[in-house]
Amino acid sequence: MANQALDWGKLDFSYHKAEYRYVSNYRNGEWDEGCLTTDDQVVLSECAGVLQYAQTCFEGLKAYRTVDGRIVTFRPDLNAERMVNTAKRLVMPPFPKERFIDAVRQVVKANQDWVPPYGTGATLYLRPYMFGTNPVIGVKPATEYQFRIFVTPVGPYFKGGAKPISLCVSDYDRAAPRGTGHVKAGLNYAMSLYPLEEAHRSGFNENVYLDPATRTKIEETGGANVLFVDRDGNLVVPKSGSILPSVTRRSLTAVAEKFLNRKVIEREVLISEIKDFVECGLCGTAAVISPVGRIVDHDTEILFPSGMEKMGPVTQQLYDTLTGIQMGRLEAPEGWICEIC
Ligand SMILES: *Cc1c(COP(=O)(O)O)cnc(C)c1O
């Protein structure tokens, strides 16, 4: 489909094949120079490491068209660093940080006609990922890998404004205490699908997971970090070694302190105390913040005072400030905006 045929305002969060993707291969102990290609197909050995033992990881970030017509990405250095950490944990060769940022620049620049116009709410989503390609049958790391970045235009996550969602406290666990919860491994998502379907069947939008060791503390949902606002207007974010370090969460906490003069408290959050919070939200690149109106823990229902109709006031303030920075309406802290063209 040609991009001219896309109605930016009607896009949802799904894949649309853009023109170019970036590819680099790792062989004989080194990454090749990498290039852009129009070929969207990946052809693999039937025995490739990714297909047998799920040696794959990914990242997600966006390119935005700013109010003054520039194309920018948001903190790609943090995605690059996180992917290095993920790769190490999965015994994959890290794709060098500077090369990751260069690949982001190349692929966005080549697909600039696919970056939705300012004001449509749509953005260009980038999906960097890496996987083991050579045949692996005994359990061991692959020796050859492919790193790719494709892009796809995505619509505003919430059409017609962000309606608060309902979460269910899951009986399943997301991440073992010393497992892979803190890295962006594909396997974390594969195992979340069954509980997610169950949550959907029960009428919830998402699962919120507890710490598996004690099942008393809030960790995060399948694909987003959780944040709370307390009665004093402070931002409270759960602390745990098995939470994925969200770039959005780290940016929102900085925004709360530097732009909004709010206190940020990162600490363990007990499920028993969430009834005392006044607002709740989920944060990640896709939606920035999804307001949460309700959390159900078996026969206990927590309804946040912000209600089921609209975002709470502090959540809204955080959302407006961060999206203002991303879209170039507000001045960004040093190093947050990476200008492409
Ligand atoms: C990707 C992801 C997030 C969100 O991270 P961002 O960098 O803000 O997009 C949160 N939780 C999990 C489990 C994730 O995989």
Coordinates of C-alpha atoms and ligand atoms in Angstrom, one line a residue:
M1 CA 0.0 0.0 0.0
A2 CA 1.3 3.4 -0.9
N3 CA 1.5 5.8 2.0
Q4 CA -0.6 8.3 0.1
A5 CA -3.5 5.8 0.5
L6 CA -3.2 5.8 4.3
D7 CA -5.7 7.9 6.2
W8 CA -3.5 9.0 9.1
G9 CA -6.4 9.7 11.4
K10 CA -7.8 6.2 11.0
L11 CA -4.6 4.2 11.6
D12 CA -4.7 1.8 14.5
F13 CA -1.7 0.1 16.2
S14 CA -1.0 -2.5 13.4
Y15 CA 1.6 -3.2 10.8
H16 CA 1.7 -1.3 7.6
K17 CA 4.6 -2.2 5.3
A18 CA 6.7 0.9 4.7
E19 CA 9.3 1.2 2.0
Y20 CA 12.7 0.6 3.7
R21 CA 14.0 -1.5 6.6
Y22 CA 17.6 -1.6 8.0
V23 CA 19.4 -5.0 8.2
S24 CA 22.8 -6.1 9.6
N25 CA 24.1 -9.6 10.0
Y26 CA 26.5 -11.0 12.6
R27 CA 28.8 -13.7 11.3
N28 CA 32.3 -14.9 12.2
G29 CA 32.3 -12.8 15.3
E30 CA 31.4 -9.5 13.8
W31 CA 28.5 -7.3 12.6
D32 CA 28.6 -6.5 8.9
E33 CA 28.3 -2.8 7.8
G34 CA 24.5 -3.0 7.5
C35 CA 22.2 -1.5 4.9
L36 CA 18.7 -0.4 4.0
T37 CA 16.6 -2.7 1.9
T38 CA 13.1 -2.8 0.5
D39 CA 12.9 -6.6 1.1
D40 CA 10.4 -7.2 3.9
Q41 CA 10.9 -11.0 3.9
V42 CA 13.2 -13.0 6.3
V43 CA 14.3 -16.4 5.0
L44 CA 15.8 -18.7 7.7
S45 CA 17.1 -22.2 8.3
E46 CA 14.3 -24.5 9.6
C47 CA 16.7 -25.0 12.6
A48 CA 17.5 -21.4 13.3
G49 CA 18.2 -20.6 17.0
V50 CA 15.3 -18.2 17.2
L51 CA 12.8 -20.9 16.0
Q52 CA 14.1 -23.6 18.4
Y53 CA 15.0 -21.8 21.6
A54 CA 13.4 -18.3 21.2
Q55 CA 16.7 -16.4 21.1
T56 CA 15.1 -13.1 20.2
C57 CA 14.7 -9.7 21.6
F58 CA 13.3 -6.3 20.6
E59 CA 12.9 -2.6 21.2
G60 CA 10.2 -0.1 20.4
L61 CA 10.4 3.7 19.9
K62 CA 8.8 6.3 17.7
A63 CA 9.6 9.1 15.2
Y64 CA 7.5 12.2 15.5
R65 CA 6.7 15.1 13.2
T66 CA 7.1 18.2 15.3
V67 CA 4.9 21.4 15.3
D68 CA 7.6 23.1 13.2
G69 CA 7.8 20.3 10.6
R70 CA 11.0 18.5 11.8
I71 CA 11.3 14.8 12.2
V72 CA 12.7 13.7 15.5
T73 CA 13.0 10.5 17.6
F74 CA 12.9 10.5 21.4
R75 CA 15.9 9.2 23.5
P76 CA 17.0 6.5 21.1
D77 CA 20.2 6.2 23.1
L78 CA 18.2 4.6 26.0
N79 CA 16.7 2.0 23.6
A80 CA 20.1 1.3 22.3
E81 CA 21.5 0.8 25.8
R82 CA 18.6 -1.3 26.9
M83 CA 19.0 -3.6 23.8
V84 CA 22.7 -4.0 24.7
N85 CA 21.6 -5.2 28.2
T86 CA 19.0 -7.5 26.8
A87 CA 21.3 -9.0 24.3
K88 CA 23.9 -9.8 27.0
R89 CA 21.3 -11.5 29.1
L90 CA 20.3 -13.7 26.1
V91 CA 23.9 -14.4 25.1
M92 CA 23.5 -12.5 21.9
P93 CA 26.1 -10.2 20.5
P94 CA 25.2 -6.6 21.4
F95 CA 24.5 -4.3 18.5
P96 CA 26.8 -1.3 19.3
K97 CA 24.9 1.7 20.7
E98 CA 26.3 4.2 18.2
R99 CA 25.4 1.9 15.3
F100 CA 21.9 1.5 16.7
I101 CA 21.3 5.2 16.7
D102 CA 22.8 5.5 13.2
A103 CA 20.5 2.7 12.0
V104 CA 17.5 4.6 13.5
R105 CA 18.5 7.7 11.7
Q106 CA 19.0 5.9 8.4
V107 CA 15.7 4.0 8.5
V108 CA 13.6 7.1 9.5
K109 CA 15.2 9.3 6.9
A110 CA 14.6 6.8 4.2
N111 CA 11.0 6.4 5.2
Q112 CA 10.2 10.1 5.9
D113 CA 7.1 10.0 3.7
W114 CA 5.8 7.5 6.2
V115 CA 6.1 9.8 9.2
P116 CA 2.5 11.0 9.8
P117 CA 1.9 14.8 9.8
Y118 CA 1.8 16.8 13.0
G119 CA -1.6 17.1 14.5
T120 CA -3.0 13.8 13.3
G121 CA -2.0 12.0 16.5
A122 CA -0.4 9.3 14.4
T123 CA 3.4 8.6 14.6
L124 CA 6.0 6.3 13.0
Y125 CA 6.7 3.3 15.2
L126 CA 10.2 1.7 15.0
R127 CA 10.7 -1.9 15.8
P128 CA 14.4 -2.8 16.2
Y129 CA 14.9 -6.5 16.9
M130 CA 17.5 -9.3 16.8
F131 CA 17.4 -13.1 16.5
G132 CA 19.6 -16.1 16.2
T133 CA 19.7 -17.3 12.5
N134 CA 22.1 -20.3 12.2
P135 CA 21.0 -23.9 12.9
V136 CA 21.0 -24.8 16.6
I137 CA 19.8 -28.1 17.9
G138 CA 21.8 -28.7 21.1
V139 CA 20.8 -26.1 23.6
K140 CA 23.4 -23.3 23.1
P141 CA 23.5 -19.8 21.8
A142 CA 23.5 -19.2 18.0
T143 CA 26.7 -18.0 16.4
E144 CA 25.0 -16.0 13.7
Y145 CA 22.3 -13.2 14.2
Q146 CA 20.3 -10.7 12.3
F147 CA 19.5 -7.2 13.6
R148 CA 16.7 -5.4 11.8
I149 CA 14.6 -2.2 12.2
F150 CA 11.3 -1.9 10.4
V151 CA 9.0 1.0 10.7
T152 CA 5.2 1.2 10.6
P153 CA 2.9 4.2 10.9
V154 CA 0.6 3.9 13.9
G155 CA -2.5 5.8 14.8
P156 CA -3.2 7.6 18.1
Y157 CA -3.4 4.9 20.7
F158 CA -6.7 6.2 22.0
K159 CA -9.1 7.5 19.4
G160 CA -11.5 10.2 20.8
G161 CA -9.5 10.6 24.0
A162 CA -8.1 8.2 26.6
K163 CA -10.8 6.3 28.4
P164 CA -9.6 4.7 31.7
I165 CA -9.1 1.0 31.5
S166 CA -9.7 -1.9 33.9
L167 CA -6.9 -4.2 35.2
C168 CA -7.1 -7.6 36.7
V169 CA -4.5 -8.9 39.3
S170 CA -3.2 -12.0 37.6
D171 CA -2.9 -15.4 39.2
Y172 CA 0.0 -16.0 36.8
D173 CA 3.5 -14.7 37.2
R174 CA 5.3 -12.5 34.6
A175 CA 8.9 -12.5 35.7
A176 CA 10.8 -14.7 38.1
P177 CA 12.8 -12.7 40.7
R178 CA 16.2 -13.5 39.0
G179 CA 14.7 -14.2 35.5
T180 CA 14.4 -12.0 32.4
G181 CA 11.7 -9.5 33.5
H182 CA 14.1 -6.6 33.3
V183 CA 15.0 -7.2 29.6
K184 CA 13.0 -7.0 26.5
A185 CA 13.0 -10.6 25.5
G186 CA 10.4 -12.0 23.1
L187 CA 9.9 -14.9 25.5
N188 CA 8.4 -12.6 28.2
Y189 CA 5.6 -11.8 25.8
A190 CA 5.0 -15.4 24.5
M191 CA 4.2 -16.5 28.1
S192 CA 2.0 -13.5 28.7
L193 CA -0.5 -14.3 25.9
Y194 CA -2.4 -17.0 27.8
P195 CA -3.1 -14.9 30.9
L196 CA -3.9 -11.9 28.6
E197 CA -6.6 -13.9 26.7
E198 CA -8.0 -15.0 30.0
A199 CA -8.1 -11.4 31.3
H200 CA -9.8 -10.3 28.0
R201 CA -12.4 -13.1 28.4
S202 CA -13.2 -11.8 31.9
G203 CA -13.7 -8.3 30.6
F204 CA -10.4 -6.7 31.6
N205 CA -8.0 -4.7 29.4
E206 CA -4.8 -6.0 30.9
N207 CA -3.2 -8.0 33.7
V208 CA -1.2 -6.5 36.5
Y209 CA 1.4 -8.9 37.8
L210 CA 2.6 -9.3 41.4
D211 CA 6.1 -10.2 42.5
P212 CA 6.2 -14.0 42.3
A213 CA 8.2 -14.5 45.5
T214 CA 5.7 -13.0 47.9
R215 CA 2.7 -12.1 45.7
T216 CA 2.2 -8.9 47.8
K217 CA 3.8 -6.3 45.6
I218 CA 2.8 -4.7 42.3
E219 CA 5.3 -5.2 39.5
E220 CA 3.9 -4.1 36.1
T221 CA 1.5 -5.2 33.3
G222 CA 2.4 -7.4 30.3
G223 CA 3.8 -4.5 28.3
A224 CA 3.7 -1.3 30.4
N225 CA 5.0 0.0 33.7
V226 CA 2.5 1.2 36.4
L227 CA 2.5 4.5 38.1
F228 CA 0.4 5.9 40.9
V229 CA -0.4 9.4 42.3
D230 CA -0.8 9.6 46.0
R231 CA -3.1 12.0 48.0
D232 CA -0.3 14.6 48.2
G233 CA 0.1 14.7 44.4
N234 CA 3.4 12.7 44.5
L235 CA 4.2 10.3 41.8
V236 CA 4.8 6.8 43.2
V237 CA 6.4 4.1 40.9
P238 CA 7.0 0.5 41.9
K239 CA 10.6 -0.6 42.4
S240 CA 11.7 -4.2 41.6
G241 CA 14.6 -5.9 39.9
S242 CA 12.2 -7.7 37.5
I243 CA 10.4 -4.6 36.1
L244 CA 11.3 -3.6 32.5
P245 CA 13.0 -0.2 32.7
S246 CA 10.5 1.8 30.6
V247 CA 12.0 4.8 28.8
T248 CA 8.5 6.5 29.1
R249 CA 8.5 5.9 32.9
R250 CA 12.0 7.2 33.3
S251 CA 11.0 10.3 31.2
L252 CA 7.7 10.9 33.1
T253 CA 9.4 10.8 36.5
A254 CA 12.0 13.4 35.2
V255 CA 9.1 15.5 33.9
A256 CA 7.3 15.3 37.2
E257 CA 10.3 16.5 39.1
K258 CA 11.8 19.0 36.6
F259 CA 8.7 20.5 34.9
L260 CA 5.9 20.0 37.4
N261 CA 7.7 20.3 40.8
R262 CA 6.3 17.0 42.0
K263 CA 8.0 14.5 44.2
V264 CA 8.8 11.1 42.7
I265 CA 8.9 8.2 45.1
E266 CA 10.3 4.9 43.7
R267 CA 9.6 2.1 46.2
E268 CA 8.0 -1.2 46.6
V269 CA 4.2 -0.8 46.3
L270 CA 2.0 -3.3 48.2
I271 CA -1.2 -4.5 46.5
S272 CA -2.9 -3.8 49.9
E273 CA -2.1 -0.1 49.7
I274 CA -3.2 0.8 46.2
K275 CA -6.7 1.7 47.5
D276 CA -5.1 4.8 49.0
F277 CA -3.9 6.2 45.7
V278 CA -5.9 8.7 43.8
E279 CA -4.7 8.1 40.2
C280 CA -3.2 5.2 38.3
G281 CA -1.7 4.9 34.8
L282 CA 0.2 2.5 32.6
C283 CA 3.1 3.9 30.7
G284 CA 5.0 2.9 27.5
T285 CA 6.0 4.1 24.1
A286 CA 2.8 3.1 22.4
A287 CA 0.2 5.0 24.5
V288 CA 2.6 7.3 26.6
I289 CA 0.0 6.9 29.5
S290 CA -3.1 4.8 29.6
P291 CA -5.2 5.9 32.6
V292 CA -6.4 3.1 34.9
G293 CA -9.8 3.6 36.5
R294 CA -10.2 0.2 38.2
I295 CA -8.1 -2.7 39.5
V296 CA -9.8 -6.0 40.5
D297 CA -8.0 -8.4 42.8
H298 CA -10.3 -11.4 43.0
D299 CA -13.3 -10.2 45.2
T300 CA -11.7 -6.8 45.9
E301 CA -12.4 -4.0 43.5
I302 CA -10.4 -0.8 43.7
L303 CA -11.9 2.2 42.0
F304 CA -9.6 5.2 41.7
P305 CA -11.2 8.6 42.6
S306 CA -10.3 9.8 39.0
G307 CA -13.1 7.5 37.8
M308 CA -13.8 5.7 34.5
E309 CA -14.6 8.7 32.4
K310 CA -11.3 10.6 31.9
M311 CA -7.6 10.7 32.9
G312 CA -6.9 12.0 36.4
P313 CA -5.6 15.6 36.6
V314 CA -2.0 14.7 37.4
T315 CA -1.9 11.9 34.8
Q316 CA -3.2 14.4 32.3
Q317 CA -0.5 17.0 33.2
L318 CA 2.2 14.4 32.8
Y319 CA 0.8 13.2 29.5
D320 CA 0.5 16.8 28.1
T321 CA 4.0 17.7 29.2
L322 CA 5.7 14.7 27.8
T323 CA 3.8 14.7 24.5
G324 CA 4.5 18.5 24.3
I325 CA 8.2 17.7 24.5
Q326 CA 8.0 14.9 22.0
M327 CA 6.1 17.0 19.5
G328 CA 8.4 20.1 19.9
R329 CA 5.8 22.3 21.7
L330 CA 7.9 22.4 24.9
E331 CA 11.6 22.7 25.2
A332 CA 13.2 19.3 25.9
P333 CA 15.8 18.5 28.5
E334 CA 19.3 18.2 27.0
G335 CA 19.8 15.1 24.9
W336 CA 16.1 13.9 24.8
I337 CA 15.4 14.9 21.2
C338 CA 17.3 13.3 18.3
E339 CA 16.7 15.4 15.2
I340 CA 16.6 13.3 12.0
C341 CA 15.7 16.0 9.4
Ligands
LIG1 C1 8.5 -2.2 26.4 C2 8.0 -2.4 27.7 C3 7.5 -1.4 28.6 C4 7.5 0.1 28.1 O1 8.8 0.6 27.9 P1 9.0 1.9 27.0 O2 10.5 2.0 26.9 O3 8.4 3.0 27.8 O4 8.3 1.7 25.7 C5 7.1 -1.7 29.8 N1 7.0 -2.9 30.3 C6 7.4 -4.0 29.5 C7 7.2 -5.4 30.0 C8 7.9 -3.8 28.2 O5 8.2 -4.8 27.5

